[in-house]
Amino acid sequence: MALSKTARLDRGLLTRAALDAGRKLNPRCLLANPVILVTEGVAALATLSAAGQITAGEPAGFALQIAGWLWATVLFANFAESIAEGRGKAAADSLRASRVTTRAKVITDDQIIFTPAHELQPGMVVLVEAGDLIPADGEIVEGIASVNEAAITGESAPVIRESGGDRSAVTGGTTVVSDWLRVRVTAAAGSSFLDRMIALVEGAGRRKTPNELALAVLLAGLSLIFLIAVVTLLGLGRYSGVAIPLVVLGALFVTLIPTTIGGLLSAVGIAGMNRLLKFNVLALSGRAVEAAGDIDTLLLDKTGTITFGNRMASEVIPLRGIAADTALRAALMSSLGDETPEGRSIVSFAEGQGISAVRPDGAITIPFSAQTRLSGLEAGPTVWRKGAVDAVLKQLGITERDTPRDFAAAVDRIARSGGTPLAVSENDRLIGVIHLKDVIKPGVKERFQDLRRMGVRTVMITGDNSVTAAAIASEAGVDDFLAEATPEDKLRLMRAEQAKGRLVAMCGDGANDAPALAQADVGVAMQSGTQAAREAANLIDLDSDPTKLIEIVEVGKQMLITRGALTTFSIANDVAKYFAIVPALFVGALPALGALNVMQLASPQSAILSAVIFNALIIVALIPLALKGVRYRPVGAARLLSRNLLVYGLGGLVAPFIGIKLIDLLVSTLGII
Amino acid sequence: MDLRGWAEIALTLGLSVGVAWPLGLYMARIWAGETTWLTPVLNPVERGIYRVLGVRPEQSQGWKGYSFSVIAFSVAGFVLLYALLRLQGFLPLNPAGFGNLDPHLAFNVAVSFVTNTNWQSYGGETTMSLLSQMAGLAVQNFTSAAAGLAIAAAAARAFAGDREVGLGNFWVDLVRITLYVLLPLSIVVALALVATGVPQTLHAAVTVTGLEGAQQTLALGPVASQEAIKQIGTNGGGFFNANSAHPFENPNPLSNLIEAVSITALGFATFIAFGRMARARKEAASLVIVAFLLVAAAAVAIYGLENQTVPGLLKAGVEAGQNLEGKEYRFGTAASALWSALTTGASNGSVNAMHESFMPLSGGIQMFLIQLGEILPGGVGSGLYGMLVMALLAVFVAGLMVGRTPEYLGKKVEAAEIQYAMLAVLILPLAILGFSALAAVLPAALSSLLTDGPHGLSEILYAYSSAGGNNGSAFAGLTAATPWWDTTLGIAMLLGRFGYIVPVMAILGSLAAKPRLAPTAGTLPASGRLFSGLLLGVILVLGGLQFFPALALGPLAEHFQLLASLRP
């Protein structure tokens, strides 16, 4: 199951969201959203007031319409939240389908007992054989097997899991494809990874993130201020001979309080989590996603993140008197027996240079082994070898002092540039040097530039010596590096950064990464990593792609930007609403205030109704933005702010003037009022 | 509008910021406890005071301890002043033989001076004994200003610190600011005023025979010293009822210039001192610029409005050229318009012209400047922390828009800060609109109004704005010395002062405890044109949204009625 596929809007989702919006009218569902709760209260009051008018035999058309649109405001806000939740629920449903009700083979002292999976306790050891579902999250204590983790990651190619090392964690609900494992259960039923994932995706038990909380406080405070402004109008109005009907007062209040952001706030949060899911990243808390947007320093492991995991051949240097093709051919032939990634990279490099990889008939392979550290090929009288420089020299019986000068120079140059030299020989003489180097992943440099513009400093961490590290760091364009790093160094560096008041993110997979992951403000564990790492992290990357951190940072920023933009828009809108409603309220008693009716709205009633309708419709209009998020561009804070202020601040000032005017035209031409 | 008027406005505004700069740098040194050229003289006095008070100067207080000290000090000041006013008839230095004050008036006056409002429900020369003026009101003029400045110092420490608990010692701040800043400064200004002809004497009055042969009693007293601290401490309570329109308080354009500059000098200086101490000079400069721009724009707008023939006269065919009603001819429209903007922007409250007699929109602008929260540059100290609250709110909304948890001067702005900031911001509409709405319908309140219609509402709104904003100026046209007005205005002053100080202190406590983060390319810069524009927008929109309906019923309605009445 690929999570991203479920995140599309379809009719079923919309229907479900619409029904849900109605269900959420229950005030208890709105407790977490005071602005909308208050709106509902006002809607109820307006309805009562309209009912009172009807029973008194007065015309109640206006009051009824206002009440109707106030209810619509609440429904639209609920609908926004339901749509966002609906996407998550759809994802959760397909996850739930993969939850297992299997029987586990629990290993006791001398026998195997079949136990239902939901009765497993942490600490029990179970046997899982080919074809079995893994019954619970756990750590492999013995064995090696290939496991299909498609249920979690959506990736159907099986992965290797083995005891010890960094690939020892298994997840309940995944399937053992070959071999067998003994697994110590680490999570009780109900608290497994899958369970947590379902709960998270569904948004159940979603807690407000710190910024969301602060924003909610701001919105509540603004609502209180407007409550004061509106209620005191009763007294000030009476002095001025203005009688304000309750319905109108309620309408004014609702249009002023920030219903737009209030209605969309939780949708923005849920949508942000869903966006992460699209990237196949699972956030264990919303807080972590938000913190990702705040990151100042990114610690990145070199291997796998900045460079491909393996060194690759980048050139073959022929020694004096040797044709380039001869050296290339020797390198290729000698590497046919080397199935390591390095060996394969030599073959494909030579092929790329136009050398044919056809094996001579009857050739005998000298396979690569960790002992000999070389490989080769015997084709009749010719023997080609390639391997670590000292290994090849030893094989040929040459001491280092006797090597040709250009050979020594090439080896030296390669080593100094941070690469690894390999010697190539034909029969009993050296003919060339292969340059193996860490190849920087394409596009990495640009991403680091983006990060720098975002204000994020990148630090590369590597076990290489500082010469190699410096070469790679400058090529990749990271801001700093830590060479010959041990896990303790990593932790120390992180603490030092944090002491400077910086927020640090890192990703890791190994068990020895766990302390640093726990110390990091944002820790991303690879799904393929160890249980310890996964426990310590607050984000899990299901694709096990360390560069994901960059996307995570962007999603975190996007969430904050969207909230800020909608808040700014919401507050800016109020200016126009005042110019619609205030003259309408007072023009009866103080005709001179008609001058404030800058929009030339048709009548006081149509002005008020238009403002209320605009206030409701703008929520619907902004749902797509809330779900998609405001686009984030890594251009630096000042430019980003000026752009967003222009669009959402100035736009927020202007848009309602136009919108309310248009609605008023419609309302008055249709004769609704 | 003539060149002389513009030049006068430009000179005064320029001088107020120009004087503030060195003053601010000097004050930062006082806050930081550094030695200055006054130290050899004043240090023994300072030490002596600590010994008498039992203060251990090196002991830093947390936000709760600091707030408690501020409040305890204010309560003590209130009790002393209230007792003095209630008993002044029995006490010495009462040459004119004034009686004791009524309880509601004494309450109002005591609150008024303790809160740095200096709203005057009384006529100074006809109510207050010299002892009350000097030992009561003048003392509070110093201490209420010093208390405000002390909190500003605490604010600077909160931002400067990195994971600190202490905000400094209130008693030390109070003593040092009084001794090293307010006293020397008021002596300098008082002497300058004496040089321009402002009286300074212990004689209560002189009797003179006028040109027409009639006997006239002219009230006198230690006017210059009162006047100096009244302006630099943003107090605003005049020695005479006519305040700085009175020829003894403000005899000529030169004294007017000195006083006008003194109104905002220490306010702006507070911003600059903050910038130096919190290591945020550029950011503080932005705050100065925002306050300056708003108050300058208001001065220009009011001058423009006043420098036209009153529409009524125009209709009658009279071309007067300017609105001189309620203004002193020796100052003219420019100096009066500018003063009215400075005094309302700075929470000062002294007047050199009657605000009620300005054009309706001018009155609206004056009111609005107070309603913006007295931050332009506001009362000494209080203007800074009011402006910081605005900056925190601006940074919060805008900071989200750059995709980071908002931070201001390296301190993260989170739920706790926003919660207290909103609490503080709530106080002003509550005090102003709440009491105004009550007063607008209660007969007991309405009987004090001299006018009805929108202008009457303006009088009510102005009074509560002035009280809530701790400004102290009066719109005039309202008989405020009644139990209702004395009491409710007093409550509004208390709310405006302490209802604001306590949440602000909580914010400072929370900020001080946070690490000070280093800025990165992703951090929203809190200086420069973009930020200044943003802060300006937030101040105007937030203020406008709170008070627009009320202003529409008062000054705006009056303005449009006036325009409508001119139409044939």
GROMACS .gro file of N, CA, C and O in nm, chain A residues 476-562:
model
  348
  476ALA      N    1   3.060   1.890  -0.204
  476ALA     CA    2   2.915   1.883  -0.184
  476ALA      C    3   2.858   2.018  -0.140
  476ALA      O    4   2.739   2.040  -0.147
  477GLY      N    5   2.946   2.106  -0.093
  477GLY     CA    6   2.897   2.237  -0.053
  477GLY      C    7   2.831   2.240   0.083
  477GLY      O    8   2.742   2.320   0.107
  478VAL      N    9   2.875   2.151   0.175
  478VAL     CA   10   2.822   2.160   0.311
  478VAL      C   11   2.897   2.272   0.384
  478VAL      O   12   3.004   2.314   0.342
  479ASP      N   13   2.837   2.320   0.492
  479ASP     CA   14   2.896   2.433   0.561
  479ASP      C   15   3.011   2.393   0.652
  479ASP      O   16   3.098   2.472   0.683
  480ASP      N   17   3.007   2.268   0.699
  480ASP     CA   18   3.109   2.225   0.795
  480ASP      C   19   3.112   2.073   0.794
  480ASP      O   20   3.023   2.009   0.739
  481PHE      N   21   3.218   2.016   0.851
  481PHE     CA   22   3.220   1.870   0.859
  481PHE      C   23   3.287   1.826   0.987
  481PHE      O   24   3.361   1.902   1.051
  482LEU      N   25   3.257   1.704   1.024
  482LEU     CA   26   3.320   1.643   1.141
  482LEU      C   27   3.383   1.514   1.090
  482LEU      O   28   3.312   1.423   1.048
  483ALA      N   29   3.518   1.508   1.093
  483ALA     CA   30   3.585   1.392   1.037
  483ALA      C   31   3.620   1.293   1.148
  483ALA      O   32   3.621   1.329   1.266
  484GLU      N   33   3.645   1.170   1.106
  484GLU     CA   34   3.682   1.063   1.200
  484GLU      C   35   3.590   1.062   1.322
  484GLU      O   36   3.633   1.056   1.437
  485ALA      N   37   3.461   1.075   1.292
  485ALA     CA   38   3.364   1.094   1.400
  485ALA      C   39   3.321   0.961   1.460
  485ALA      O   40   3.292   0.866   1.390
  486THR      N   41   3.320   0.958   1.590
  486THR     CA   42   3.262   0.845   1.661
  486THR      C   43   3.122   0.889   1.703
  486THR      O   44   3.091   1.008   1.700
  487PRO      N   45   3.036   0.794   1.742
  487PRO     CA   46   2.903   0.834   1.788
  487PRO      C   47   2.910   0.935   1.902
  487PRO      O   48   2.827   1.026   1.910
  488GLU      N   49   3.012   0.924   1.987
  488GLU     CA   50   3.025   1.019   2.098
  488GLU      C   51   3.054   1.159   2.045
  488GLU      O   52   3.001   1.258   2.095
  489ASP      N   53   3.139   1.166   1.939
  489ASP     CA   54   3.169   1.296   1.879
  489ASP      C   55   3.043   1.361   1.828
  489ASP      O   56   3.021   1.480   1.840
  490LYS      N   57   2.961   1.276   1.766
  490LYS     CA   58   2.836   1.325   1.708
  490LYS      C   59   2.751   1.389   1.817
  490LYS      O   60   2.698   1.499   1.801
  491LEU      N   61   2.740   1.317   1.926
  491LEU     CA   62   2.657   1.365   2.038
  491LEU      C   63   2.716   1.494   2.094
  491LEU      O   64   2.643   1.589   2.125
  492ARG      N   65   2.850   1.497   2.103
  492ARG     CA   66   2.915   1.616   2.158
  492ARG      C   67   2.892   1.737   2.068
  492ARG      O   68   2.859   1.845   2.114
  493LEU      N   69   2.907   1.713   1.937
  493LEU     CA   70   2.884   1.823   1.842
  493LEU      C   71   2.741   1.875   1.855
  493LEU      O   72   2.717   1.996   1.856
  494MET      N   73   2.648   1.782   1.867
  494MET     CA   74   2.508   1.823   1.876
  494MET      C   75   2.485   1.906   2.001
  494MET      O   76   2.420   2.011   1.996
  495ARG      N   77   2.541   1.862   2.112
  495ARG     CA   78   2.522   1.938   2.236
  495ARG      C   79   2.583   2.076   2.225
  495ARG      O   80   2.526   2.174   2.271
  496ALA      N   81   2.699   2.083   2.157
  496ALA     CA   82   2.765   2.213   2.142
  496ALA      C   83   2.678   2.307   2.060
  496ALA      O   84   2.662   2.425   2.091
  497GLU      N   85   2.620   2.252   1.953
  497GLU     CA   86   2.533   2.334   1.869
  497GLU      C   87   2.412   2.383   1.949
  497GLU      O   88   2.372   2.497   1.940
  498GLN      N   89   2.356   2.291   2.025
  498GLN     CA   90   2.237   2.326   2.103
  498GLN      C   91   2.270   2.430   2.209
  498GLN      O   92   2.189   2.515   2.240
  499ALA      N   93   2.390   2.421   2.263
  499ALA     CA   94   2.429   2.517   2.365
  499ALA      C   95   2.439   2.657   2.306
  499ALA      O   96   2.420   2.756   2.375
  500LYS      N   97   2.465   2.664   2.174
  500LYS     CA   98   2.470   2.795   2.110
  500LYS      C   99   2.330   2.844   2.079
  500LYS      O  100   2.313   2.945   2.009
  501GLY      N  101   2.230   2.770   2.123
  501GLY     CA  102   2.093   2.813   2.100
  501GLY      C  103   2.043   2.772   1.962
  501GLY      O  104   1.955   2.835   1.908
  502ARG      N  105   2.100   2.666   1.906
  502ARG     CA  106   2.052   2.623   1.776
  502ARG      C  107   1.968   2.497   1.789
  502ARG      O  108   1.991   2.417   1.879
  503LEU      N  109   1.874   2.480   1.700
  503LEU     CA  110   1.796   2.357   1.696
  503LEU      C  111   1.860   2.265   1.594
  503LEU      O  112   1.892   2.307   1.483
  504VAL      N  113   1.878   2.141   1.635
  504VAL     CA  114   1.956   2.049   1.553
  504VAL      C  115   1.870   1.931   1.508
  504VAL      O  116   1.793   1.876   1.586
  505ALA      N  117   1.883   1.898   1.381
  505ALA     CA  118   1.817   1.779   1.329
  505ALA      C  119   1.923   1.681   1.281
  505ALA      O  120   2.031   1.721   1.239
  506MET      N  121   1.893   1.553   1.293
  506MET     CA  122   1.982   1.455   1.233
  506MET      C  123   1.903   1.332   1.195
  506MET      O  124   1.791   1.311   1.240
  507CYS      N  125   1.963   1.252   1.109
  507CYS     CA  126   1.899   1.126   1.083
  507CYS      C  127   1.999   1.015   1.107
  507CYS      O  128   2.120   1.036   1.101
  508GLY      N  129   1.948   0.900   1.139
  508GLY     CA  130   2.038   0.790   1.168
  508GLY      C  131   1.962   0.660   1.164
  508GLY      O  132   1.839   0.658   1.158
  509ASP      N  133   2.037   0.552   1.166
  509ASP     CA  134   1.970   0.422   1.165
  509ASP      C  135   2.031   0.326   1.266
  509ASP      O  136   1.963   0.241   1.319
  510GLY      N  137   2.159   0.345   1.296
  510GLY     CA  138   2.224   0.247   1.381
  510GLY      C  139   2.186   0.258   1.526
  510GLY      O  140   2.134   0.361   1.571
  511ALA      N  141   2.212   0.151   1.599
  511ALA     CA  142   2.184   0.152   1.742
  511ALA      C  143   2.267   0.259   1.811
  511ALA      O  144   2.223   0.324   1.905
  512ASN      N  145   2.390   0.281   1.760
  512ASN     CA  146   2.473   0.381   1.824
  512ASN      C  147   2.431   0.524   1.789
  512ASN      O  148   2.483   0.620   1.841
  513ASP      N  149   2.332   0.536   1.697
  513ASP     CA  150   2.278   0.668   1.668
  513ASP      C  151   2.170   0.706   1.769
  513ASP      O  152   2.130   0.823   1.776
  514ALA      N  153   2.121   0.608   1.842
  514ALA     CA  154   2.005   0.632   1.928
  514ALA      C  155   2.024   0.748   2.026
  514ALA      O  156   1.936   0.834   2.036
  515PRO      N  157   2.139   0.756   2.095
  515PRO     CA  158   2.154   0.870   2.189
  515PRO      C  159   2.146   1.004   2.117
  515PRO      O  160   2.079   1.095   2.164
  516ALA      N  161   2.212   1.013   2.001
  516ALA     CA  162   2.210   1.140   1.928
  516ALA      C  163   2.070   1.170   1.875
  516ALA      O  164   2.025   1.284   1.876
  517LEU      N  165   2.001   1.065   1.831
  517LEU     CA  166   1.865   1.086   1.782
  517LEU      C  167   1.776   1.137   1.893
  517LEU      O  168   1.689   1.223   1.872
  518ALA      N  169   1.797   1.082   2.012
  518ALA     CA  170   1.715   1.126   2.125
  518ALA      C  171   1.751   1.267   2.165
  518ALA      O  172   1.664   1.345   2.204
  519GLN      N  173   1.879   1.302   2.152
  519GLN     CA  174   1.924   1.436   2.190
  519GLN      C  175   1.880   1.542   2.088
  519GLN      O  176   1.856   1.656   2.122
  520ALA      N  177   1.866   1.497   1.961
  520ALA     CA  178   1.834   1.592   1.855
  520ALA      C  179   1.696   1.652   1.876
  520ALA      O  180   1.608   1.589   1.934
  521ASP      N  181   1.678   1.776   1.831
  521ASP     CA  182   1.547   1.837   1.838
  521ASP      C  183   1.453   1.771   1.739
  521ASP      O  184   1.335   1.757   1.762
  522VAL      N  185   1.510   1.732   1.627
  522VAL     CA  186   1.434   1.653   1.531
  522VAL      C  187   1.522   1.536   1.492
  522VAL      O  188   1.630   1.553   1.437
  523GLY      N  189   1.476   1.416   1.525
  523GLY     CA  190   1.553   1.297   1.491
  523GLY      C  191   1.474   1.215   1.391
  523GLY      O  192   1.358   1.184   1.414
  524VAL      N  193   1.536   1.181   1.282
  524VAL     CA  194   1.468   1.101   1.181
  524VAL      C  195   1.534   0.964   1.177
  524VAL      O  196   1.653   0.953   1.153
  525ALA      N  197   1.456   0.861   1.204
  525ALA     CA  198   1.511   0.726   1.197
  525ALA      C  199   1.468   0.664   1.066
  525ALA      O  200   1.361   0.693   1.013
  526MET      N  201   1.554   0.579   1.015
  526MET     CA  202   1.520   0.506   0.895
  526MET      C  203   1.434   0.387   0.934
  526MET      O  204   1.462   0.318   1.033
  527GLN      N  205   1.333   0.362   0.854
  527GLN     CA  206   1.245   0.248   0.881
  527GLN      C  207   1.327   0.119   0.885
  527GLN      O  208   1.298   0.027   0.956
  528SER      N  209   1.437   0.116   0.805
  528SER     CA  210   1.517  -0.005   0.798
  528SER      C  211   1.610  -0.019   0.918
  528SER      O  212   1.680  -0.116   0.930
  529GLY      N  213   1.612   0.084   1.004
  529GLY     CA  214   1.711   0.085   1.111
  529GLY      C  215   1.674  -0.002   1.229
  529GLY      O  216   1.582  -0.083   1.223
  530THR      N  217   1.747   0.019   1.336
  530THR     CA  218   1.725  -0.063   1.454
  530THR      C  219   1.606  -0.012   1.534
  530THR      O  220   1.565   0.102   1.521
  531GLN      N  221   1.556  -0.102   1.616
  531GLN     CA  222   1.445  -0.066   1.702
  531GLN      C  223   1.485   0.051   1.792
  531GLN      O  224   1.407   0.144   1.814
  532ALA      N  225   1.610   0.047   1.841
  532ALA     CA  226   1.656   0.153   1.932
  532ALA      C  227   1.649   0.288   1.864
  532ALA      O  228   1.603   0.387   1.921
  533ALA      N  229   1.695   0.293   1.740
  533ALA     CA  230   1.693   0.419   1.667
  533ALA      C  231   1.550   0.466   1.647
  533ALA      O  232   1.518   0.583   1.661
  534ARG      N  233   1.462   0.371   1.615
  534ARG     CA  234   1.324   0.409   1.587
  534ARG      C  235   1.254   0.460   1.711
  534ARG      O  236   1.167   0.545   1.704
  535GLU      N  237   1.293   0.402   1.824
  535GLU     CA  238   1.233   0.448   1.950
  535GLU      C  239   1.280   0.589   1.984
  535GLU      O  240   1.206   0.669   2.038
  536ALA      N  241   1.405   0.616   1.953
  536ALA     CA  242   1.463   0.743   1.994
  536ALA      C  243   1.421   0.858   1.904
  536ALA      O  244   1.422   0.973   1.945
  537ALA      N  245   1.382   0.827   1.782
  537ALA     CA  246   1.353   0.934   1.687
  537ALA      C  247   1.211   0.985   1.705
  537ALA      O  248   1.130   0.923   1.773
  538ASN      N  249   1.183   1.101   1.647
  538ASN     CA  250   1.043   1.144   1.648
  538ASN      C  251   0.983   1.149   1.509
  538ASN      O  252   0.867   1.181   1.493
  539LEU      N  253   1.063   1.116   1.409
  539LEU     CA  254   1.010   1.099   1.274
  539LEU      C  255   1.067   0.970   1.219
  539LEU      O  256   1.182   0.937   1.246
  540ILE      N  257   0.989   0.901   1.141
  540ILE     CA  258   1.041   0.778   1.081
  540ILE      C  259   1.023   0.787   0.930
  540ILE      O  260   0.915   0.817   0.881
  541ASP      N  261   1.131   0.764   0.861
  541ASP     CA  262   1.127   0.770   0.716
  541ASP      C  263   1.107   0.630   0.663
  541ASP      O  264   1.193   0.544   0.675
  542LEU      N  265   0.991   0.608   0.605
  542LEU     CA  266   0.957   0.473   0.561
  542LEU      C  267   1.041   0.431   0.441
  542LEU      O  268   1.059   0.313   0.416
  543ASP      N  269   1.092   0.526   0.364
  543ASP     CA  270   1.173   0.492   0.249
  543ASP      C  271   1.320   0.476   0.285
  543ASP      O  272   1.401   0.444   0.200
  544SER      N  273   1.355   0.508   0.409
  544SER     CA  274   1.495   0.503   0.452
  544SER      C  275   1.584   0.585   0.361
  544SER      O  276   1.689   0.541   0.317
  545ASP      N  277   1.540   0.706   0.330
  545ASP     CA  278   1.619   0.795   0.245
  545ASP      C  279   1.658   0.918   0.327
  545ASP      O  280   1.576   1.003   0.356
  546PRO      N  281   1.786   0.926   0.366
  546PRO     CA  282   1.826   1.033   0.457
  546PRO      C  283   1.805   1.174   0.403
  546PRO      O  284   1.789   1.268   0.479
  547THR      N  285   1.803   1.192   0.271
  547THR     CA  286   1.785   1.328   0.220
  547THR      C  287   1.644   1.379   0.247
  547THR      O  288   1.615   1.496   0.226
  548LYS      N  289   1.559   1.289   0.292
  548LYS     CA  290   1.422   1.328   0.323
  548LYS      C  291   1.412   1.445   0.420
  548LYS      O  292   1.316   1.519   0.421
  549LEU      N  293   1.514   1.457   0.504
  549LEU     CA  294   1.511   1.564   0.605
  549LEU      C  295   1.478   1.698   0.543
  549LEU      O  296   1.411   1.781   0.603
  550ILE      N  297   1.525   1.716   0.423
  550ILE     CA  298   1.502   1.846   0.358
  550ILE      C  299   1.353   1.865   0.332
  550ILE      O  300   1.297   1.970   0.357
  551GLU      N  301   1.289   1.760   0.285
  551GLU     CA  302   1.144   1.769   0.263
  551GLU      C  303   1.072   1.792   0.394
  551GLU      O  304   0.976   1.867   0.401
  552ILE      N  305   1.120   1.725   0.497
  552ILE     CA  306   1.053   1.739   0.627
  552ILE      C  307   1.062   1.884   0.675
  552ILE      O  308   0.964   1.943   0.721
  553VAL      N  309   1.180   1.942   0.659
  553VAL     CA  310   1.197   2.082   0.697
  553VAL      C  311   1.100   2.169   0.620
  553VAL      O  312   1.033   2.257   0.674
  554GLU      N  313   1.087   2.140   0.490
  554GLU     CA  314   0.997   2.222   0.408
  554GLU      C  315   0.852   2.207   0.452
  554GLU      O  316   0.778   2.305   0.458
  555VAL      N  317   0.812   2.083   0.482
  555VAL     CA  318   0.673   2.063   0.524
  555VAL      C  319   0.648   2.137   0.656
  555VAL      O  320   0.545   2.202   0.673
  556GLY      N  321   0.745   2.130   0.746
  556GLY     CA  322   0.729   2.198   0.874
  556GLY      C  323   0.714   2.348   0.854
  556GLY      O  324   0.626   2.412   0.912
  557LYS      N  325   0.795   2.403   0.767
  557LYS     CA  326   0.788   2.547   0.741
  557LYS      C  327   0.655   2.582   0.674
  557LYS      O  328   0.591   2.681   0.708
  558GLN      N  329   0.618   2.498   0.581
  558GLN     CA  330   0.494   2.523   0.509
  558GLN      C  331   0.374   2.530   0.602
  558GLN      O  332   0.286   2.614   0.587
  559MET      N  333   0.374   2.442   0.700
  559MET     CA  334   0.263   2.440   0.796
  559MET      C  335   0.254   2.572   0.870
  559MET      O  336   0.147   2.630   0.886
  560LEU      N  337   0.370   2.620   0.918
  560LEU     CA  338   0.371   2.746   0.992
  560LEU      C  339   0.332   2.862   0.901
  560LEU      O  340   0.254   2.949   0.940
  561ILE      N  341   0.384   2.860   0.781
  561ILE     CA  342   0.355   2.971   0.688
  561ILE      C  343   0.206   2.975   0.659
  561ILE      O  344   0.145   3.082   0.658
  562THR      N  345   0.148   2.857   0.636
  562THR     CA  346   0.006   2.854   0.603
  562THR      C  347  -0.076   2.911   0.718
  562THR      O  348  -0.167   2.990   0.697
   0.00000   0.00000   0.00000
